[in-house]
Every structure is written in C-alpha cells, then in structure tokens.
XYZ file of C-alpha atoms in Angstrom:
596
model
C 95.398 115.103 101.543
C 98.848 113.679 101.129
C 101.675 113.793 98.648
C 104.238 111.199 97.747
C 107.653 112.540 98.672
C 110.848 111.320 100.178
C 111.999 112.476 103.575
C 114.289 115.511 103.538
C 117.927 115.333 104.512
C 118.435 115.619 108.261
C 122.125 116.573 108.037
C 121.546 120.284 108.700
C 119.358 119.395 111.706
C 122.500 118.171 113.463
C 124.262 121.525 113.141
C 125.336 123.335 116.296
C 124.160 126.741 115.030
C 121.675 128.068 112.514
C 124.584 129.567 110.597
C 126.173 126.147 110.208
C 122.815 124.664 109.176
C 122.547 127.286 106.420
C 125.952 126.328 105.034
C 125.082 122.626 105.072
C 121.785 123.215 103.253
C 123.403 125.467 100.637
C 126.108 122.852 100.037
C 123.652 119.972 99.872
C 121.004 121.654 97.695
C 122.875 124.390 95.759
C 120.449 124.421 92.823
C 117.202 123.988 94.765
C 114.883 126.986 94.915
C 115.288 128.734 98.264
C 113.202 131.906 98.062
C 111.137 133.603 95.367
C 108.419 136.099 94.579
C 105.129 134.790 93.194
C 105.934 135.622 89.571
C 109.657 134.874 89.982
C 110.744 138.492 89.502
C 113.265 137.488 92.165
C 114.179 133.817 92.481
C 117.205 132.572 94.406
C 118.570 129.065 94.779
C 120.267 128.115 98.020
C 123.715 128.757 96.534
C 122.590 132.145 95.180
C 121.084 133.038 98.550
C 124.400 132.183 100.202
C 126.313 134.270 97.649
C 124.113 137.325 98.099
C 123.970 137.111 101.897
C 127.750 136.698 102.090
C 128.246 139.750 99.878
C 125.887 141.826 102.030
C 127.691 140.521 105.120
C 130.936 141.872 103.671
C 129.323 145.265 103.139
C 127.892 145.319 106.651
C 131.279 144.349 108.070
C 132.590 147.497 106.414
C 130.042 149.435 108.498
C 131.433 147.845 111.643
C 128.836 145.114 112.167
C 130.367 142.119 113.923
C 129.734 139.365 116.405
C 127.277 140.333 119.116
C 125.960 143.425 117.308
C 122.217 143.850 116.836
C 120.799 145.022 113.499
C 117.226 146.184 112.943
C 115.252 145.054 109.882
C 112.116 146.749 108.563
C 111.199 144.879 105.410
C 108.065 143.356 103.952
C 107.893 139.652 103.128
C 110.336 139.568 100.235
C 113.501 137.647 99.292
C 115.697 140.504 100.490
C 114.533 139.910 104.065
C 116.129 136.459 103.981
C 119.313 137.918 102.436
C 119.541 140.567 105.168
C 118.774 138.266 108.082
C 121.312 135.679 106.911
C 123.956 138.342 106.290
C 123.754 139.633 109.851
C 123.663 136.085 111.248
C 126.720 135.142 109.186
C 128.706 137.915 110.872
C 127.678 136.620 114.293
C 125.259 139.499 114.728
C 121.675 139.421 115.955
C 119.067 140.530 113.410
C 115.618 141.501 114.660
C 112.559 142.808 112.855
C 110.343 145.819 113.473
C 106.584 145.641 112.973
C 105.611 147.796 110.010
C 102.846 149.499 112.007
C 105.146 150.926 114.705
C 105.282 154.655 115.368
C 108.600 156.562 115.576
C 108.339 156.499 119.378
C 107.811 152.730 119.427
C 110.711 152.173 117.044
C 112.888 154.416 119.197
C 112.099 152.254 122.231
C 112.768 148.902 120.533
C 115.889 149.982 118.650
C 117.199 151.661 121.788
C 116.537 148.596 123.912
C 118.262 146.356 121.349
C 121.221 148.731 121.007
C 121.264 148.585 117.198
C 123.640 150.891 115.305
C 122.481 149.777 111.844
C 119.036 149.244 110.309
C 118.139 147.769 106.913
C 114.850 149.114 105.550
C 112.700 149.574 102.487
C 112.314 153.138 101.280
C 108.647 153.147 102.330
C 109.740 152.795 105.979
C 112.634 155.246 105.813
C 110.618 158.252 107.083
C 109.420 156.512 110.240
C 112.836 154.997 111.029
C 114.546 158.349 110.383
C 112.032 160.049 112.666
C 112.803 157.476 115.366
C 116.537 158.156 115.026
C 115.926 161.902 115.195
C 114.161 161.489 118.535
C 117.505 160.496 120.057
C 118.035 157.906 122.740
C 119.306 155.210 120.386
C 122.685 154.160 119.020
C 121.335 154.067 115.462
C 123.914 155.524 113.071
C 123.338 154.108 109.594
C 120.131 153.240 107.775
C 120.731 150.964 104.790
C 118.021 151.585 102.188
C 117.081 148.807 99.780
C 116.269 151.227 96.973
C 119.477 153.250 97.407
C 120.975 155.925 99.681
C 118.658 158.818 100.535
C 120.869 161.439 102.134
C 123.008 161.745 105.242
C 123.095 158.782 107.563
C 121.904 156.341 104.882
C 123.681 153.813 102.707
C 122.709 152.020 99.514
C 122.022 148.307 99.859
C 123.287 147.420 96.374
C 126.514 149.304 96.957
C 127.123 147.348 100.157
C 126.534 144.066 98.315
C 128.892 145.116 95.530
C 131.571 146.176 98.011
C 131.278 142.858 99.849
C 131.629 140.598 96.807
C 134.154 137.852 97.535
C 133.894 138.333 101.317
C 135.331 135.407 103.285
C 132.444 134.568 105.596
C 133.777 131.305 106.999
C 135.802 132.638 109.961
C 132.790 134.638 111.099
C 130.090 131.987 111.072
C 132.445 129.342 112.405
C 133.143 131.533 115.436
C 129.513 131.217 116.542
C 128.551 129.005 119.483
C 125.158 127.428 120.287
C 124.473 129.852 123.142
C 125.137 132.979 121.080
C 122.064 135.082 120.344
C 120.373 134.375 117.034
C 117.497 136.856 117.126
C 115.335 139.070 119.312
C 111.549 138.868 119.229
C 109.823 141.867 120.774
C 106.502 140.956 122.361
C 103.409 142.809 121.234
C 103.166 144.864 124.388
C 99.495 144.222 125.250
C 100.091 145.062 128.919
C 103.064 147.412 128.773
C 106.242 148.162 126.810
C 107.386 145.271 124.603
C 109.956 142.902 126.043
C 112.872 141.655 123.951
C 112.823 137.849 123.969
C 116.417 136.646 123.503
C 116.620 133.467 121.439
C 119.875 131.610 120.892
C 121.060 129.303 118.128
C 120.554 126.397 120.541
C 116.961 127.495 121.193
C 115.961 127.711 117.527
C 117.790 124.560 116.453
C 115.923 122.653 119.169
C 112.641 124.270 118.103
C 112.848 123.379 114.414
C 113.812 119.793 115.244
C 110.889 119.471 117.633
C 108.347 120.839 115.144
C 109.657 118.613 112.356
C 109.401 115.567 114.600
C 105.602 115.961 114.579
C 104.839 117.349 111.126
C 107.536 115.301 109.345
C 107.995 117.554 106.357
C 108.612 115.789 103.034
C 111.519 116.683 100.790
C 111.139 119.914 98.798
C 108.480 121.260 101.128
C 106.895 124.541 99.982
C 105.800 127.308 102.374
C 104.538 130.868 101.985
C 106.134 133.750 103.903
C 103.288 136.129 104.744
C 103.161 136.822 108.487
C 105.053 139.748 110.110
C 108.776 138.924 110.288
C 108.822 140.490 113.764
C 106.645 137.608 115.011
C 108.133 134.270 116.029
C 105.616 132.313 113.949
C 106.949 133.834 110.733
C 110.603 133.444 111.620
C 110.297 129.868 112.789
C 107.888 128.591 110.140
C 109.073 130.445 107.059
C 112.732 131.250 107.733
C 114.462 128.930 110.203
C 112.622 125.716 109.287
C 113.385 126.268 105.569
C 117.062 126.905 106.398
C 117.402 123.595 108.235
C 115.238 121.430 105.979
C 115.909 122.987 102.573
C 112.352 124.177 101.992
C 111.317 126.586 99.236
C 109.766 129.885 100.320
C 107.391 132.029 98.259
C 107.065 135.583 99.575
C 103.655 137.264 99.900
C 104.297 140.945 100.737
C 100.618 141.790 101.289
C 98.921 139.495 103.835
C 95.508 140.431 102.415
C 96.459 138.485 99.282
C 97.356 135.231 101.036
C 94.242 133.349 99.887
C 95.240 134.005 96.263
C 98.736 132.697 96.905
C 97.539 129.305 98.120
C 96.475 127.859 94.736
C 99.494 129.485 93.051
C 101.975 127.841 95.457
C 100.103 124.742 96.726
C 102.034 124.818 100.016
C 103.098 121.611 101.718
C 102.520 123.234 105.103
C 100.321 126.230 105.836
C 99.903 128.093 109.115
C 97.402 130.923 109.636
C 95.680 132.823 112.409
C 92.060 131.761 113.111
C 90.554 134.755 111.304
C 91.816 133.473 107.945
C 90.143 130.108 108.496
C 86.952 131.784 109.706
C 86.776 133.882 106.540
C 87.401 130.882 104.277
C 84.667 128.929 106.008
C 82.213 131.841 105.722
C 82.909 132.298 102.016
C 82.523 128.598 101.223
C 79.394 128.274 103.356
C 77.803 131.107 101.416
C 78.911 130.273 97.885
C 79.968 126.612 97.624
C 77.897 124.866 100.284
C 74.750 126.986 100.344
C 71.947 125.588 102.531
C 69.456 123.314 100.828
C 71.668 121.754 98.175
C 73.123 118.260 97.857
C 76.653 119.551 98.493
C 75.561 121.077 101.787
C 73.816 117.861 102.813
C 76.999 115.900 102.118
C 79.035 118.437 104.092
C 76.651 118.301 107.058
C 76.996 114.517 107.092
C 80.784 114.763 106.893
C 80.796 117.198 109.820
C 78.581 114.832 111.807
C 81.009 112.019 110.989
C 83.954 114.109 112.253
C 82.223 114.859 115.537
C 81.335 111.200 116.102
C 84.894 110.121 115.382
C 86.259 112.783 117.725
C 83.936 111.466 120.441
C 85.101 107.903 119.824
C 81.620 106.822 118.744
C 80.547 104.599 115.857
C 79.506 106.328 112.632
C 76.130 105.083 111.329
C 76.252 103.616 107.827
C 73.861 106.210 106.405
C 76.000 109.082 107.749
C 79.182 107.518 106.359
C 77.550 106.977 102.960
C 76.218 110.529 102.818
C 79.641 111.930 103.715
C 81.375 109.701 101.149
C 79.018 110.972 98.450
C 80.535 114.422 98.847
C 84.175 113.387 98.449
C 84.404 114.428 94.790
C 83.172 117.912 95.667
C 85.439 118.075 98.714
C 88.448 117.192 96.540
C 87.517 119.976 94.120
C 87.355 122.437 97.023
C 90.744 121.339 98.371
C 92.247 121.922 94.930
C 90.452 125.252 94.537
C 91.842 126.438 97.873
C 95.349 125.232 96.981
C 95.523 122.897 99.982
C 95.319 119.597 98.101
C 99.060 118.939 98.484
C 99.400 120.037 102.110
C 100.569 117.449 104.621
C 99.668 119.699 107.552
C 97.624 122.845 108.105
C 97.604 124.686 111.407
C 95.971 127.520 113.286
C 97.422 129.374 116.236
C 97.920 132.668 118.108
C 94.280 132.651 119.325
C 91.493 130.115 119.905
C 89.874 128.732 116.743
C 86.113 128.078 117.015
C 85.318 124.372 117.084
C 82.840 124.766 114.203
C 85.632 126.051 111.989
C 87.939 123.137 112.802
C 85.182 120.572 112.209
C 84.252 122.227 108.903
C 87.736 121.827 107.453
C 88.156 118.297 108.797
C 84.933 117.399 106.974
C 86.497 118.664 103.738
C 89.518 116.434 104.249
C 91.704 119.290 105.474
C 92.806 118.266 108.994
C 93.141 121.775 110.389
C 94.836 121.515 113.773
C 95.580 124.005 116.500
C 99.085 124.363 117.872
C 100.584 126.376 120.702
C 103.835 128.180 121.261
C 105.160 131.509 122.517
C 107.883 133.921 121.576
C 109.569 132.700 124.754
C 109.572 129.110 123.379
C 110.599 129.929 119.789
C 106.995 129.275 118.768
C 107.398 125.581 119.651
C 105.495 123.789 122.376
C 102.472 121.660 121.512
C 101.285 120.449 118.106
C 98.490 118.141 117.043
C 99.945 115.306 114.929
C 98.313 115.602 111.467
C 96.951 112.056 111.700
C 95.867 112.215 115.354
C 94.174 115.588 115.777
C 92.076 116.157 118.879
C 89.793 119.071 118.094
C 89.657 121.462 121.041
C 93.284 120.877 122.008
C 96.653 122.197 120.819
C 98.051 118.667 120.859
C 100.698 117.011 123.011
C 104.092 118.586 123.691
C 106.596 118.129 120.879
C 109.794 116.121 121.294
C 112.145 117.655 123.835
C 109.456 119.734 125.562
C 108.176 118.991 129.071
C 104.876 120.448 130.277
C 103.032 120.390 133.587
C 100.376 122.402 135.393
C 100.957 124.611 138.404
C 98.517 124.439 141.319
C 96.400 127.223 139.780
C 96.306 125.542 136.345
C 99.042 127.640 134.739
C 100.944 125.792 132.015
C 104.661 125.386 132.761
C 107.231 124.468 130.098
C 110.813 123.240 130.384
C 112.978 122.657 127.318
C 115.954 123.808 125.254
C 113.451 125.882 123.274
C 112.914 128.211 126.257
C 114.484 131.638 125.767
C 117.737 132.813 127.286
C 115.811 135.626 128.959
C 114.327 139.079 128.379
C 116.775 141.684 127.145
C 117.830 144.155 129.852
C 115.136 142.800 132.203
C 116.701 140.352 134.678
C 113.831 140.758 137.146
C 111.222 139.902 134.487
C 113.330 136.940 133.409
C 113.475 135.650 136.989
C 109.699 135.991 137.245
C 109.180 134.016 134.051
C 111.707 131.188 134.534
C 111.941 129.610 137.980
C 114.983 128.068 139.647
C 114.153 124.636 138.217
C 114.050 125.950 134.655
C 110.269 125.956 134.253
C 108.865 128.777 132.129
C 105.648 130.150 133.604
C 103.658 130.744 130.423
C 100.780 132.794 131.785
C 98.307 130.436 130.067
C 95.728 128.451 132.015
C 95.461 124.954 130.559
C 94.192 121.409 130.958
C 96.089 118.192 130.118
C 94.116 115.038 129.314
C 95.063 111.417 129.920
C 96.725 111.182 126.495
C 98.912 114.206 127.209
C 97.015 116.543 124.898
C 96.946 120.139 126.126
C 93.912 122.431 125.954
C 94.465 126.151 126.486
C 91.734 127.802 128.551
C 92.877 131.430 128.368
C 95.552 133.850 129.475
C 95.863 133.857 133.258
C 95.651 137.646 133.420
C 92.598 137.763 131.147
C 90.327 135.317 132.971
C 87.077 137.060 133.857
C 85.908 136.761 137.446
C 82.407 138.201 137.609
C 80.743 139.908 140.549
C 79.540 136.543 141.824
C 83.074 135.091 141.754
C 82.588 132.889 138.670
C 85.707 132.347 136.513
C 85.257 132.523 132.736
C 87.418 132.552 129.630
C 86.727 135.628 127.495
C 88.605 134.082 124.562
C 86.246 131.088 124.538
C 83.175 133.321 124.672
C 84.562 135.552 121.914
C 85.336 132.583 119.665
C 81.784 131.296 120.124
C 80.290 134.699 119.302
C 82.475 135.204 116.215
C 81.645 131.768 114.847
C 77.912 132.560 115.003
C 77.974 134.956 112.035
C 80.398 136.020 109.273
C 79.165 139.552 109.929
C 81.331 139.612 113.052
C 84.957 140.495 112.445
C 85.987 140.892 116.076
C 84.449 140.679 119.512
C 85.741 141.789 122.885
C 83.912 140.479 125.942
C 83.752 142.539 129.129
C 82.621 141.161 132.460
C 85.407 141.228 135.043
C 83.894 142.219 138.417
C 80.606 142.916 136.601
C 77.144 141.428 137.182
C 76.937 140.092 133.594
C 78.926 139.943 130.362
C 78.751 142.463 127.555
C 80.616 142.701 124.264
C 82.008 145.184 121.803
C 81.383 143.809 118.306
C 83.257 144.915 115.189
C 81.734 144.228 111.785
C 83.734 142.233 109.256
C 85.153 144.749 106.792
C 84.800 142.363 103.833
C 81.588 140.478 104.522
C 79.400 143.153 106.131
C 79.264 145.583 103.148
C 78.535 142.713 100.726
C 75.806 141.388 103.010
C 74.324 144.865 103.350
C 74.128 145.300 99.572
C 72.283 141.977 99.287
C 69.808 143.257 101.886
C 69.166 146.414 99.871
C 70.982 148.690 102.308
C 72.285 151.710 100.414
C 74.996 152.982 102.762
C 77.476 150.144 103.321
C 80.337 151.827 105.178
C 81.130 150.183 108.499
C 80.297 153.428 110.300
C 76.830 153.570 108.766
C 76.145 149.853 109.182
C 76.967 150.070 112.885
C 73.874 152.215 113.330
C 71.537 150.255 111.044
C 68.770 148.381 112.851
C 68.789 145.565 110.271
C 72.437 144.915 111.052
C 71.733 145.022 114.770
C 68.892 142.541 114.367
C 71.169 140.124 112.477
C 73.833 140.453 115.172
C 71.272 139.931 117.931
C 70.264 136.679 116.254
C 73.945 135.630 116.104
C 74.528 136.515 119.764
C 71.405 134.550 120.717
C 72.760 131.519 118.819
C 76.118 131.886 120.557
C 74.488 132.219 123.963
C 72.661 128.944 123.378
C 76.069 127.227 123.293
C 77.353 128.963 126.436
C 76.681 128.451 130.110
C 74.195 130.946 131.491
C 76.877 132.840 133.403
C 78.994 133.123 130.217
C 76.247 134.547 128.016
C 76.479 138.019 126.504
C 73.558 140.083 127.788
C 74.223 143.299 125.864
C 76.468 144.352 123.001
C 77.590 147.520 121.267
C 78.491 147.683 117.574
C 81.749 149.568 117.130
C 81.744 152.228 114.425
C 84.658 151.416 112.130
C 87.234 148.650 112.022
C 90.024 147.385 114.260
C 93.260 147.114 112.302
C 96.264 144.947 113.236
C 98.829 147.143 114.970
C 96.202 149.764 115.820
C 94.768 150.888 119.139
C 92.797 147.694 119.689
C 94.815 144.852 118.108
C 98.431 143.777 118.185
C 100.093 143.170 114.791
C 99.144 139.497 115.185
C 95.508 140.376 115.928
C 95.457 139.743 119.674
C 93.088 141.990 121.594
C 94.664 144.838 123.566
C 92.130 144.531 126.345
C 93.329 147.354 128.589
C 93.535 149.969 125.789
C 90.148 148.790 124.497
C 88.664 149.220 127.948
C 90.034 152.746 128.183
C 89.107 153.823 124.646
C 85.546 152.486 124.796
C 84.899 153.198 128.473
C 81.772 155.251 127.761
C 80.242 152.577 125.525
C 81.043 149.890 128.089
C 79.564 151.800 131.033
C 76.427 152.501 128.996
C 75.813 148.752 128.750
C 75.813 148.504 132.556
C 73.781 151.629 133.345
C 70.304 150.909 134.525
C-alpha cells in the first residue's frame, strides 16, 4: 500500500504564519490543483484560489472586516469554504465555522461569544442564521449569501468578489504575526455551553509540521474534505495541511457519500471516525468475505498473522502461507475501496474496536488510531504508518511532550497547545497549568516505547457501587464490534450494582438484515420491538461479554426506538455521546433496567 512519489516542498512549512504559507504554496505551485468538486464543476488551482480569495478579501474589507475581526462561516464542504476562510485570514481576521445542525439559539451563543459582525453562508442556512441574529445579543450585522443577496442585512457573495477584484492583499497578510489568532474551534458542548478554543498561526504551523513529520506526505498528496469544517480534524487535515504542503482537496458535501468518493479520488491520506471503518468491515464481512469460503479462510489467517506480529511472536509457516494466498483478493479489495494508493489511513475521535483495526491490517490497509484535541490543533499522538501498535494512538509527534499525572490523566506541553478559551480566563487557567502543561481530561497509559493508549475521558469513567473503575468507551466499542446490527451503544453503570446499555440499531444494516429474515416492518421503531431483533442483539451482547471482565459485562439492555443523529439530542456533530443528556432523556428506560 504505497505509491512512488517525491517528497513535497518544505518551503511553506518554514513560514511564520499560515497566511505566508499560503502565498508560498501559491507561488511555488500556481498551476497545481488546489480544490475541486468531484465532477470538477468547480476546480481551482493554487493561483486561482489565491485570486478568488484575494478578491473576496477586498469585498469583505469594504464591509469593514480587518485584522482581529472574527467572521462566521456556515458552508458545506465545497471549494467556496476554502475561498472564504482564506479571504478572512488574508485580512488578518479570524474565520470560524458553525456546525450545520445548530439551532438559532446555539448560533446566537457562538456568534455572540466570538463577536462576529459578518457571516458567510449558503442560502440553505440563511433562515437559521437570520433567526439567530433576530434573537439579539450578537454584533452580527451583515450576512453574505453565496447564492446572492436575500433582503435587508444581506449581501451577495459574487458582488463582493467583483468589487474586490485587484485588491492589494500584501500589506494585510504581511502584518500578521505568529501569535495572532488564526481560527476559533467551538467544542461540542457535551457537558455545558461550547467553549471557543483560540488557535494561533504559531499553533497551527507547529501542528501541521508535527503531523507531517510522522506521516511524511508525498508530493501531490490527495485528500477528501468531508468532515464538519467546525471540527479541528477537518480544518487541520483538509485545509491547513493542504495549504502548507500543496495538497489537492476534493470536496464531499454530503458525508453519507464518502465511501463513494474514495475510489473516485484514491486519496493519499484518509482519516475517518470509527463508525465509517466499522461499517466498511461489516459490509465486506457480509458480501466479500462471507464465512465458509476460501477468501474468508485467507482473511482469517491474515488476521491471525497480524495478531501474532503485534504480540511479537513468530508466525507459523502454514499461517503465513494461508495469508499470502489471499493477497490477490486483498489487493482487489484495496482497489475497490479506493485505498490502494494511500500511504496512511487513520481513525480518531473515539475508540476503534481492535477487531476492526486487525481486519484492515490483514487486508494490507494499516489503519492506525491517532489522538488530538481541539485544544492541541488536532495534533498529539500518531501511529507511524510502518510501526503501528494496535490498541494505542501512537507516540507523541515531533515537538509534543506528554506525561501522566498522578491519577493517570494525560498532560501535553507543546507549541500546538491553544492560546486559551475565548472569554474564559478561569477555564483556561484550569486547563493549562503554570508550567504550560495542558490537562487533557483523558486517562491514559504510556508503554516503554512511548506509545500512548487512551483509557477514557476522566469525567466519564464509571465507578460502580462496589468502587470498581471501568471505561464505558471500551465496553461500548466491544459491544458495537459484536454485531453490525448495532449502530450505537451507551453504557450506564456509574454508582450502580451492574452495567446496562442503551442500544441503537444501525440505520443502514438493520432494515436490510430484517428483510433477509423475512421481517415485514423494517423501520427502526418497529424493529426495536421485534423479538427476533432482540434475540440477535442478545447473542451479540453475550459475545461481547465473553471478551469483558465480569464487572464490565452488560447485564441488561434496552433497544432505543429510532436513530441517534449527529448533532441531535444524543450525539455531538462528531458522533461523541452526550452522556448527561442521554441519561436525562432516557431516565425511565434506564431505571427500568435496575428495577427489581
């Protein structure tokens, strides 16, 4: 799984600011593709991207946007996002993105906290942003609409670009300093109102250099922009890294279509949340490597080989031969998935079940977990593609120090650590101590080779009625990996005599499975009450329990009627569990599992 390519230029990596890095890349690779849509309806080279962003910067300057001003963006993954973000950055402003699932009240809070006077939006989001402005309490004056002005208080994007043609951007971007703010990342707010993580040019320049030092991207690297732009993973992986290393970005506006984009783009680097990898594994296990066939036997041998190698044990000749016999099929699968030219593939944001990681390693796709936070620009620990330790997030990247506090909390010190939380000096002081160590809130282990394993969030560790500490994330990952029927699981057990779980059916797999079983009504609501579904889930929970310590095992479960959507009551936009809201919303179901 490698491609022959020369190393990219490192000249932009030495820039003092991201704005300077953009200019260097556009000068060095003026005719290289910078950003495009899948069918090239929009396709911009680096020089064209600079021309358009400079023109929009001129138009925004006419609206009064200047150095130090914040500007809100509410755009899907499309080339215009990159134009807008770069335009604001060029002026010395601070662009930040809004999650597309936010309510008017949530937008009012974030925009008010950021102090933005201008927002750039797609027409589809105009009603919710307008409603937020109408609530008052913000400085928002002008909403720039991509599709054109739509009444009072709005401006047409194309008119701003036209008005700014020929704008002299140089004095503006040259006035930027490394410690000026580059962007704001608002946390998902799982335990309260979102906090604005302030990231400087120095922070992000250090972050992209540190990530590249491990992955070592080849020249003309291709990536797909598909995660929410309000999340640090998207901005770092598919915006800032491409700016510094001259990568080409293909935009996928609908994240549900990402699997179809992979073979169309053949990305050099691909990052996804665990659920994507879980779904790919389930689909291939059912349709490509069905039990009983030669292909499945070869895969099982390859997985056994991976586990032996991970344990540092010798691989028997018969196992090696059986695994090697499947290589032709494995190569076909890599090409079918569109990952045959990837030099690195990663999972993050939540624990990935070990079975999933081993599965892809067996196929010759070295899927590796990594770890980072909004507060660290998404950088922190990464498994080197050629030295992956399954079950860890890898060693710290270059320029990042890590250590454990007395209670096992992971501490980080580096130039990648944020400048602080916006308008929250007390929270900042709590997070970053006097010696510059960021207290991450994650409980971790560090092995003798310096590889870090994340146990769970400090605040989410379950301590049962007998005083036993457990990681709900580990239990949930084990349960989810037991059956493709399970889309989500939330384990409950803090201060309880035993663990229980809320289980959500997979919206794609469960109806298809039900049809194969001859079940007529395949809506998630109906399937939640079907005894055949419950029996299949009980079997999966039993299999998961067999892999867990007795105290960790799930004694009872409830099937949730319906789905949990990203950005909804139960999940953040990046699919993290909102444990407190879940506990409140499903209190009756939870208590019923402990009655009697």
